[in-house]
PDB file of C-alpha atoms (C1' of nucleotides) in Angstrom:
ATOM      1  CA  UNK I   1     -26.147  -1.309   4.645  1.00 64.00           C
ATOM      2  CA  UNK I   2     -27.606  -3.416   7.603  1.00 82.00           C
ATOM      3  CA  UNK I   3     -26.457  -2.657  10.922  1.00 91.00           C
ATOM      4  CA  UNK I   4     -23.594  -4.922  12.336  1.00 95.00           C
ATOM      5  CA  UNK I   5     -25.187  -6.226  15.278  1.00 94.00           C
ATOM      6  CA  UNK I   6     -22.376  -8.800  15.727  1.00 95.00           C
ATOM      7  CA  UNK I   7     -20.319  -6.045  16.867  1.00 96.00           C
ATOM      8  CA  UNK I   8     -22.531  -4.676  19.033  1.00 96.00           C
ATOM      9  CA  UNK I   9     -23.051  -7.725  20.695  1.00 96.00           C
ATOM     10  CA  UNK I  10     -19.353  -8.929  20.983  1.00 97.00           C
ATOM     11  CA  UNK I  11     -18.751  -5.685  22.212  1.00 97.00           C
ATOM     12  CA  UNK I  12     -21.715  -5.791  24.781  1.00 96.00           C
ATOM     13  CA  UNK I  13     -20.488  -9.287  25.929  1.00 96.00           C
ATOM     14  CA  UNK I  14     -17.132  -7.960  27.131  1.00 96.00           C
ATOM     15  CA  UNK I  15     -18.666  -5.122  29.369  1.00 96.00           C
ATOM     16  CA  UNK I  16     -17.526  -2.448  26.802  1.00 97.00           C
ATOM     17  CA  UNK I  17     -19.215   1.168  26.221  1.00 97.00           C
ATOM     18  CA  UNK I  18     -18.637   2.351  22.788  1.00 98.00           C
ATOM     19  CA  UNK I  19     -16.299   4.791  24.721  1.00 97.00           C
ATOM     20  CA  UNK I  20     -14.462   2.153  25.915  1.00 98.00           C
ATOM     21  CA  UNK I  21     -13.899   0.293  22.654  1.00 98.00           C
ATOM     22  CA  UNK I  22     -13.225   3.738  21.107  1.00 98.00           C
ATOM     23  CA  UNK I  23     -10.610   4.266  23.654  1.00 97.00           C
ATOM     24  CA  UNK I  24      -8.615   0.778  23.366  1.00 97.00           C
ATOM     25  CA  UNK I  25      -8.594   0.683  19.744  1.00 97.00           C
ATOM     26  CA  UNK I  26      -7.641   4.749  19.964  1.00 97.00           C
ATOM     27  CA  UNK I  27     -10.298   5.784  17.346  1.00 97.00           C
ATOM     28  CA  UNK I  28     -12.590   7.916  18.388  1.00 97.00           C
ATOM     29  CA  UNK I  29     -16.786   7.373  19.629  1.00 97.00           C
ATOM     30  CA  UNK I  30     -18.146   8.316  16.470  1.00 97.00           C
ATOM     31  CA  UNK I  31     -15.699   5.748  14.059  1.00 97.00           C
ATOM     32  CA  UNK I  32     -17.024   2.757  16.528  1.00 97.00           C
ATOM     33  CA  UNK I  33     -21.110   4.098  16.381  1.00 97.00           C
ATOM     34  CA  UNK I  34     -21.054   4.277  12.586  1.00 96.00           C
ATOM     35  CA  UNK I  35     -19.487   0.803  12.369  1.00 97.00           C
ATOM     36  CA  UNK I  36     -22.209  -0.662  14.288  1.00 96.00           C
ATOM     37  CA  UNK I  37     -24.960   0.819  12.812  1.00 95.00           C
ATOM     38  CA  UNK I  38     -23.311  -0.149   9.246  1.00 92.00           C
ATOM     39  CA  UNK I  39     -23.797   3.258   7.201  1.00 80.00           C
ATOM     40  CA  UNK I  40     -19.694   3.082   6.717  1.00 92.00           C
ATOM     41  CA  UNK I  41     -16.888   0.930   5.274  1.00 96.00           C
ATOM     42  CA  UNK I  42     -14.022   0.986   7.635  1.00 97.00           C
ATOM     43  CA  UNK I  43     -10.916   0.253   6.244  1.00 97.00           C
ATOM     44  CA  UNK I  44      -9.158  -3.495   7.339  1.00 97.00           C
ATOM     45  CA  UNK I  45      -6.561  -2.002   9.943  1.00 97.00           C
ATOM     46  CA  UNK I  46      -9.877  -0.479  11.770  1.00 97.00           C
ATOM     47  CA  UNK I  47     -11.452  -3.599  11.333  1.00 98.00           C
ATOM     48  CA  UNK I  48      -8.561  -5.628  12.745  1.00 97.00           C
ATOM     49  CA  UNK I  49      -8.373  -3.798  15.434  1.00 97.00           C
ATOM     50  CA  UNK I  50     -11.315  -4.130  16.614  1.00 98.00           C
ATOM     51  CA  UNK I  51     -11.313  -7.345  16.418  1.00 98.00           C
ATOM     52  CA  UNK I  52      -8.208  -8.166  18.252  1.00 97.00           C
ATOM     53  CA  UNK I  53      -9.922  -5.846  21.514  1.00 97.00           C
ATOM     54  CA  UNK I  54     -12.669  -8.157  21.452  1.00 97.00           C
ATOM     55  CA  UNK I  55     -11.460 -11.385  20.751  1.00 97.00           C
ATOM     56  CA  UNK I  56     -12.958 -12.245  17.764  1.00 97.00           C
ATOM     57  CA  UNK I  57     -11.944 -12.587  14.368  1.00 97.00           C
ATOM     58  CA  UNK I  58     -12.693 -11.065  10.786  1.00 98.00           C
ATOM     59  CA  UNK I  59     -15.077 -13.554   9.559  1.00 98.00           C
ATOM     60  CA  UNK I  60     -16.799 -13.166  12.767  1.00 97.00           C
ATOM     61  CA  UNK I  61     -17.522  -9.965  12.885  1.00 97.00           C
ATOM     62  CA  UNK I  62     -17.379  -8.669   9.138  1.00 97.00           C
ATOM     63  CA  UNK I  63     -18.002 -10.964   7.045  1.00 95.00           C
ATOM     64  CA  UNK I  64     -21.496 -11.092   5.991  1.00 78.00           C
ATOM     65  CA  UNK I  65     -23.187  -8.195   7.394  1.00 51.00           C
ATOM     66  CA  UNK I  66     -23.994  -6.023   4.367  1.00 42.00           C
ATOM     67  CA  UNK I  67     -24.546  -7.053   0.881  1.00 39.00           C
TER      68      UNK I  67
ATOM     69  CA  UNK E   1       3.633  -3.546   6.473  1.00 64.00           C
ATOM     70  CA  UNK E   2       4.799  -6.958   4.893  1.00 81.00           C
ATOM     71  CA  UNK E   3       3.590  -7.897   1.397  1.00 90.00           C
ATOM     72  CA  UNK E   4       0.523 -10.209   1.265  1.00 94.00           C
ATOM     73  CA  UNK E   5       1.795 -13.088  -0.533  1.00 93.00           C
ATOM     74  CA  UNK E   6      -1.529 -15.147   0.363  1.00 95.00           C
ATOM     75  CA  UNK E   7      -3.187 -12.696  -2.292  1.00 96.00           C
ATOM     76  CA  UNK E   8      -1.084 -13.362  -4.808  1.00 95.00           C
ATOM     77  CA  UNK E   9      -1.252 -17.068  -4.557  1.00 96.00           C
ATOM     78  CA  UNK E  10      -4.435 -17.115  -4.501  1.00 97.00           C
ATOM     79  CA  UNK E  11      -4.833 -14.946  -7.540  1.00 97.00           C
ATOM     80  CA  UNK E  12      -1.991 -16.999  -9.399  1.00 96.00           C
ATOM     81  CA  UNK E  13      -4.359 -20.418  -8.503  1.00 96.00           C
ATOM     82  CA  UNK E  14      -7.191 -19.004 -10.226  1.00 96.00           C
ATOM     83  CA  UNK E  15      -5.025 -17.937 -13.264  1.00 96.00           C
ATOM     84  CA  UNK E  16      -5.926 -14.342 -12.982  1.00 97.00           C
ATOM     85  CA  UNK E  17      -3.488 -11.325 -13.653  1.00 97.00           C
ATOM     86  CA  UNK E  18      -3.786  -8.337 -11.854  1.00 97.00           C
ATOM     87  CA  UNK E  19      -5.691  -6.681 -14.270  1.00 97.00           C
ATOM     88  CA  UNK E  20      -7.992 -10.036 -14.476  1.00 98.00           C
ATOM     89  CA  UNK E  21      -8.456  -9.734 -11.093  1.00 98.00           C
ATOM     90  CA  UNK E  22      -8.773  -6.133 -10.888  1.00 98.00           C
ATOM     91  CA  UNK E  23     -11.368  -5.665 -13.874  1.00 97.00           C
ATOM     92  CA  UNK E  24     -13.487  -8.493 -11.845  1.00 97.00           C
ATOM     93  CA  UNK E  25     -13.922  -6.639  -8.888  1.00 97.00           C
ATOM     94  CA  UNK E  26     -14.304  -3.201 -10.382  1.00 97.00           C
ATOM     95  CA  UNK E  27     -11.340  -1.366  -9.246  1.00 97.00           C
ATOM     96  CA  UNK E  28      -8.046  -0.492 -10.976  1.00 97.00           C
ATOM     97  CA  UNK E  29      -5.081  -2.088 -11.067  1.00 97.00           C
ATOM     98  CA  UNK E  30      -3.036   0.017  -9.229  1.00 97.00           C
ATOM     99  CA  UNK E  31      -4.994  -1.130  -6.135  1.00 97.00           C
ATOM    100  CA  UNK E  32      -4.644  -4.603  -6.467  1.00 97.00           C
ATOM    101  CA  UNK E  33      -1.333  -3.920  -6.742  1.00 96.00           C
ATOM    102  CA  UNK E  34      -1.132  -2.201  -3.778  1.00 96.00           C
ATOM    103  CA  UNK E  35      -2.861  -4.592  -1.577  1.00 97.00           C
ATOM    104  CA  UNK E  36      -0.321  -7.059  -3.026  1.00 96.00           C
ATOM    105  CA  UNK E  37       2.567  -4.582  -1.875  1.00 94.00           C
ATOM    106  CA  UNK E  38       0.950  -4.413   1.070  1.00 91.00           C
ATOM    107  CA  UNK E  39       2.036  -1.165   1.569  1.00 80.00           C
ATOM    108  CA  UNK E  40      -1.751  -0.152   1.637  1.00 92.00           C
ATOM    109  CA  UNK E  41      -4.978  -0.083   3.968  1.00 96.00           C
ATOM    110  CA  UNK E  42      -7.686  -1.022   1.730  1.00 97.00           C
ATOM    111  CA  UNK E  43     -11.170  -0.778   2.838  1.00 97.00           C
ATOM    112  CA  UNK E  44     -13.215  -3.823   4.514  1.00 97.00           C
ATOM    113  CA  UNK E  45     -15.859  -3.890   1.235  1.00 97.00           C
ATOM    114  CA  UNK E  46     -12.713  -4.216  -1.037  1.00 97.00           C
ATOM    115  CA  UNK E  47     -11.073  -7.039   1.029  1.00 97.00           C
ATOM    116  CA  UNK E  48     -14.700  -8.581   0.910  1.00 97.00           C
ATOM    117  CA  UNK E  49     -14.596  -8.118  -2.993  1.00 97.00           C
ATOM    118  CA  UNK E  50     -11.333  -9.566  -3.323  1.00 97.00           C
ATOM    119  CA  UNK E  51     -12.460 -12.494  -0.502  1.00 98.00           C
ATOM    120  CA  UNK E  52     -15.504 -13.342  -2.877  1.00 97.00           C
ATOM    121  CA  UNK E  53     -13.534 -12.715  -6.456  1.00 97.00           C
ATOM    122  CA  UNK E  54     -10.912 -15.572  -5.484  1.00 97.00           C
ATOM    123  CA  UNK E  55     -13.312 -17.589  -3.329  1.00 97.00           C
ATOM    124  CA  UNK E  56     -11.612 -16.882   0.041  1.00 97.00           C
ATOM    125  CA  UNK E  57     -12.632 -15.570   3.008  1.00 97.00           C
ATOM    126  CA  UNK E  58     -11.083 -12.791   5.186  1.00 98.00           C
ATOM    127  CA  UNK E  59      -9.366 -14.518   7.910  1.00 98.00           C
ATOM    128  CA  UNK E  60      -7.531 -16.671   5.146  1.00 97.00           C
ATOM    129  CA  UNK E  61      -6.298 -13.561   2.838  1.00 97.00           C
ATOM    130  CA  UNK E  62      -6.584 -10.514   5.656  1.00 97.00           C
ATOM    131  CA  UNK E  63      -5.872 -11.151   8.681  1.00 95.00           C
ATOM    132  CA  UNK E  64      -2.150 -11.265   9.954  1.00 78.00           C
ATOM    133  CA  UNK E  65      -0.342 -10.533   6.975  1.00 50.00           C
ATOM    134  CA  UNK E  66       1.025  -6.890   8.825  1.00 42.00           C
ATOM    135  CA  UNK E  67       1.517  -5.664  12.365  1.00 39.00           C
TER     136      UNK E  67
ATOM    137  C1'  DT R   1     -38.326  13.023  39.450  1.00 95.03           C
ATOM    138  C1'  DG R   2     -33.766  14.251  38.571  1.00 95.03           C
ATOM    139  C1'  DA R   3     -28.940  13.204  37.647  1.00 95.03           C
ATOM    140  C1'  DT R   4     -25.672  10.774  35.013  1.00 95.03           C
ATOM    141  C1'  DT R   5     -24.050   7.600  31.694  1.00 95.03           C
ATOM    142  C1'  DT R   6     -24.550   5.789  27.204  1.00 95.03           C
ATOM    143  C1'  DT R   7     -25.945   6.208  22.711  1.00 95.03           C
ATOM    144  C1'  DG R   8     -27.139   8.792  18.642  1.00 95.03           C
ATOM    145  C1'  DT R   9     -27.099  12.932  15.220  1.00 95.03           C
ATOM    146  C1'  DT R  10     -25.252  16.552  12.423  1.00 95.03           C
ATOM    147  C1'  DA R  11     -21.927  19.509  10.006  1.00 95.03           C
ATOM    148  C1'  DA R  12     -17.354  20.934   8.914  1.00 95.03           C
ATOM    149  C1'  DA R  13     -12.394  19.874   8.728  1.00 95.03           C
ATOM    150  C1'  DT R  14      -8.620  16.672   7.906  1.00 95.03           C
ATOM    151  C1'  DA R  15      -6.307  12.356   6.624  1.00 95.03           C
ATOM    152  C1'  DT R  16      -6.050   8.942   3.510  1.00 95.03           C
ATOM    153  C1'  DA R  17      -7.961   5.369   0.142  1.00 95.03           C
ATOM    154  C1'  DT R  18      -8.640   5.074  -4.736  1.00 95.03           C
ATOM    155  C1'  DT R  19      -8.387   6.746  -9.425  1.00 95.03           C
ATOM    156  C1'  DT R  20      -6.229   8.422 -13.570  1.00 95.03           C
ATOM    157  C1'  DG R  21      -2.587   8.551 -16.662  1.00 95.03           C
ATOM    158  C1'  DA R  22       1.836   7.948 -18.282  1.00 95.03           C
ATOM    159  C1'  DC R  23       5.998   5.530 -18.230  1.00 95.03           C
ATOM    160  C1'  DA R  24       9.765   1.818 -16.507  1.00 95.03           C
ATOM    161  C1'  DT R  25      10.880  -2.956 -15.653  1.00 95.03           C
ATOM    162  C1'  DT R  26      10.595  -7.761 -15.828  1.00 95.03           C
ATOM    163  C1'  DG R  27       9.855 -12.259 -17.882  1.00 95.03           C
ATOM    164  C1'  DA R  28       8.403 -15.325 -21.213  1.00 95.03           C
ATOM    165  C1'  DA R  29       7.729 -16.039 -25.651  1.00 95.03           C
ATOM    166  C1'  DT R  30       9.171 -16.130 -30.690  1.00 95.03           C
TER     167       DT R  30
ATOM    168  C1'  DA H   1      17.422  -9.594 -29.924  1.00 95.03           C
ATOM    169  C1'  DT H   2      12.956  -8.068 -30.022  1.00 95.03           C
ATOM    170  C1'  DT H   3       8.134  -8.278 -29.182  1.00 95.03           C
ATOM    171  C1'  DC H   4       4.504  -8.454 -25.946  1.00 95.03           C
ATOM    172  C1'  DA H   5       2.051  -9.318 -21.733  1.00 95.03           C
ATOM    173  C1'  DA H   6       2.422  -8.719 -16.904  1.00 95.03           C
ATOM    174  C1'  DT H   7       4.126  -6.222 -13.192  1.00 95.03           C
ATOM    175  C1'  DG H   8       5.803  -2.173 -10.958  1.00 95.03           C
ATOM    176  C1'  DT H   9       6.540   3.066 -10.019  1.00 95.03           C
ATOM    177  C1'  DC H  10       5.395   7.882  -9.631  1.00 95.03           C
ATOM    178  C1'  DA H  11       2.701  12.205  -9.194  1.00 95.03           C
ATOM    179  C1'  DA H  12      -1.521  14.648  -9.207  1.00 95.03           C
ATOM    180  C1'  DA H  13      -6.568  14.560  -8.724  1.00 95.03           C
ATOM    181  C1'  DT H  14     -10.759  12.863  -6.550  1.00 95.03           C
ATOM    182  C1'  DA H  15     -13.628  10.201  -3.364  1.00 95.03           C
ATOM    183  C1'  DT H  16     -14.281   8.935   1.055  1.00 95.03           C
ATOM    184  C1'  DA H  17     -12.773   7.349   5.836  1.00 95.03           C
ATOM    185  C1'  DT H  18     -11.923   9.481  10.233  1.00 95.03           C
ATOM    186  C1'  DT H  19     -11.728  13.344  13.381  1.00 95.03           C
ATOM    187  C1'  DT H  20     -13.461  17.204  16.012  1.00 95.03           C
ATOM    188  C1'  DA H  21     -16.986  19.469  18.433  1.00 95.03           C
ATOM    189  C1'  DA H  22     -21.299  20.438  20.120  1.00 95.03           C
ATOM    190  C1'  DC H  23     -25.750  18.981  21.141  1.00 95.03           C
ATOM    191  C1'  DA H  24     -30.118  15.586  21.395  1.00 95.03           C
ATOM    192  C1'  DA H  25     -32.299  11.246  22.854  1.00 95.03           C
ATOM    193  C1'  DA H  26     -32.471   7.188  25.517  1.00 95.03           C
ATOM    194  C1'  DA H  27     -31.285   4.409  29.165  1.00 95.03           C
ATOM    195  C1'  DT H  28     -29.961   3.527  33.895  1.00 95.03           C
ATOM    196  C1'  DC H  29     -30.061   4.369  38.563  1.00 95.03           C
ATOM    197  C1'  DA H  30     -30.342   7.229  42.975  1.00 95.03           C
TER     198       DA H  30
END
DNA sequence: TGATTTTGTTAAATATATTTGACATTGAAT
DNA sequence: ATTCAATGTCAAATATATTTAACAAAATCA
């Protein structure tokens, strides 16, 4: 799977560490690392979540990404 | 979590059945019902699946439907 | 350079998504 | 009223998402 650099990015943009996304969304580090580099398939809840910390939505940030 | 009624409709609108629907995506039919249920927290390559099965995307069938 | 924060890696344990199978219910035919 | 397709329910098994912990590699900054 390609790396979701969208994420990473959006993430970036609001002056978040991984920690820190980790933290509001109340996952842990590793769950928000192996989203972004794309070796995983979160499940929707996750993926709402972190959306809603970071202002964006699900077609933004997972739509396309992998195959 | 509330049922996702968006699913269904748009399943009906193609004139799928679940197991249509289900056999077209590769999964069984207990899952589709479950999504539909929403009682469930399906993966985000499944909701893609589904997205690209009924020709919607994810903020149309996945995004607010729960909590 | 050295210290500290951030990111990345791995392996094992746990929680939960998904499958399998078998049966119950509903609704729309005939 | 009965047949049949579609939907729904339940329990047990399996696959996999997520956690936990401990450590390595970069990156940032004093």
């Amino acid at each position: 799977m390609a790396k979701n650099l969208k994420l990473k990015a959006a993430r970036v943009l609001k002056g978040m560490t991984q920690e820190d996304l980790a933290d509001a969304i109340g996952v842990t580090r590793q769950t928000i690392i192996a989203i972004e580099q794309g070796n995983y398939n979160p499940t929707i809840r996750l993926c709402r979540s972190v959306c809603k910390a970071l202002g964006q939505t699900l077609d933004e940030l997972f739509w396309e990404e992998d195959s």
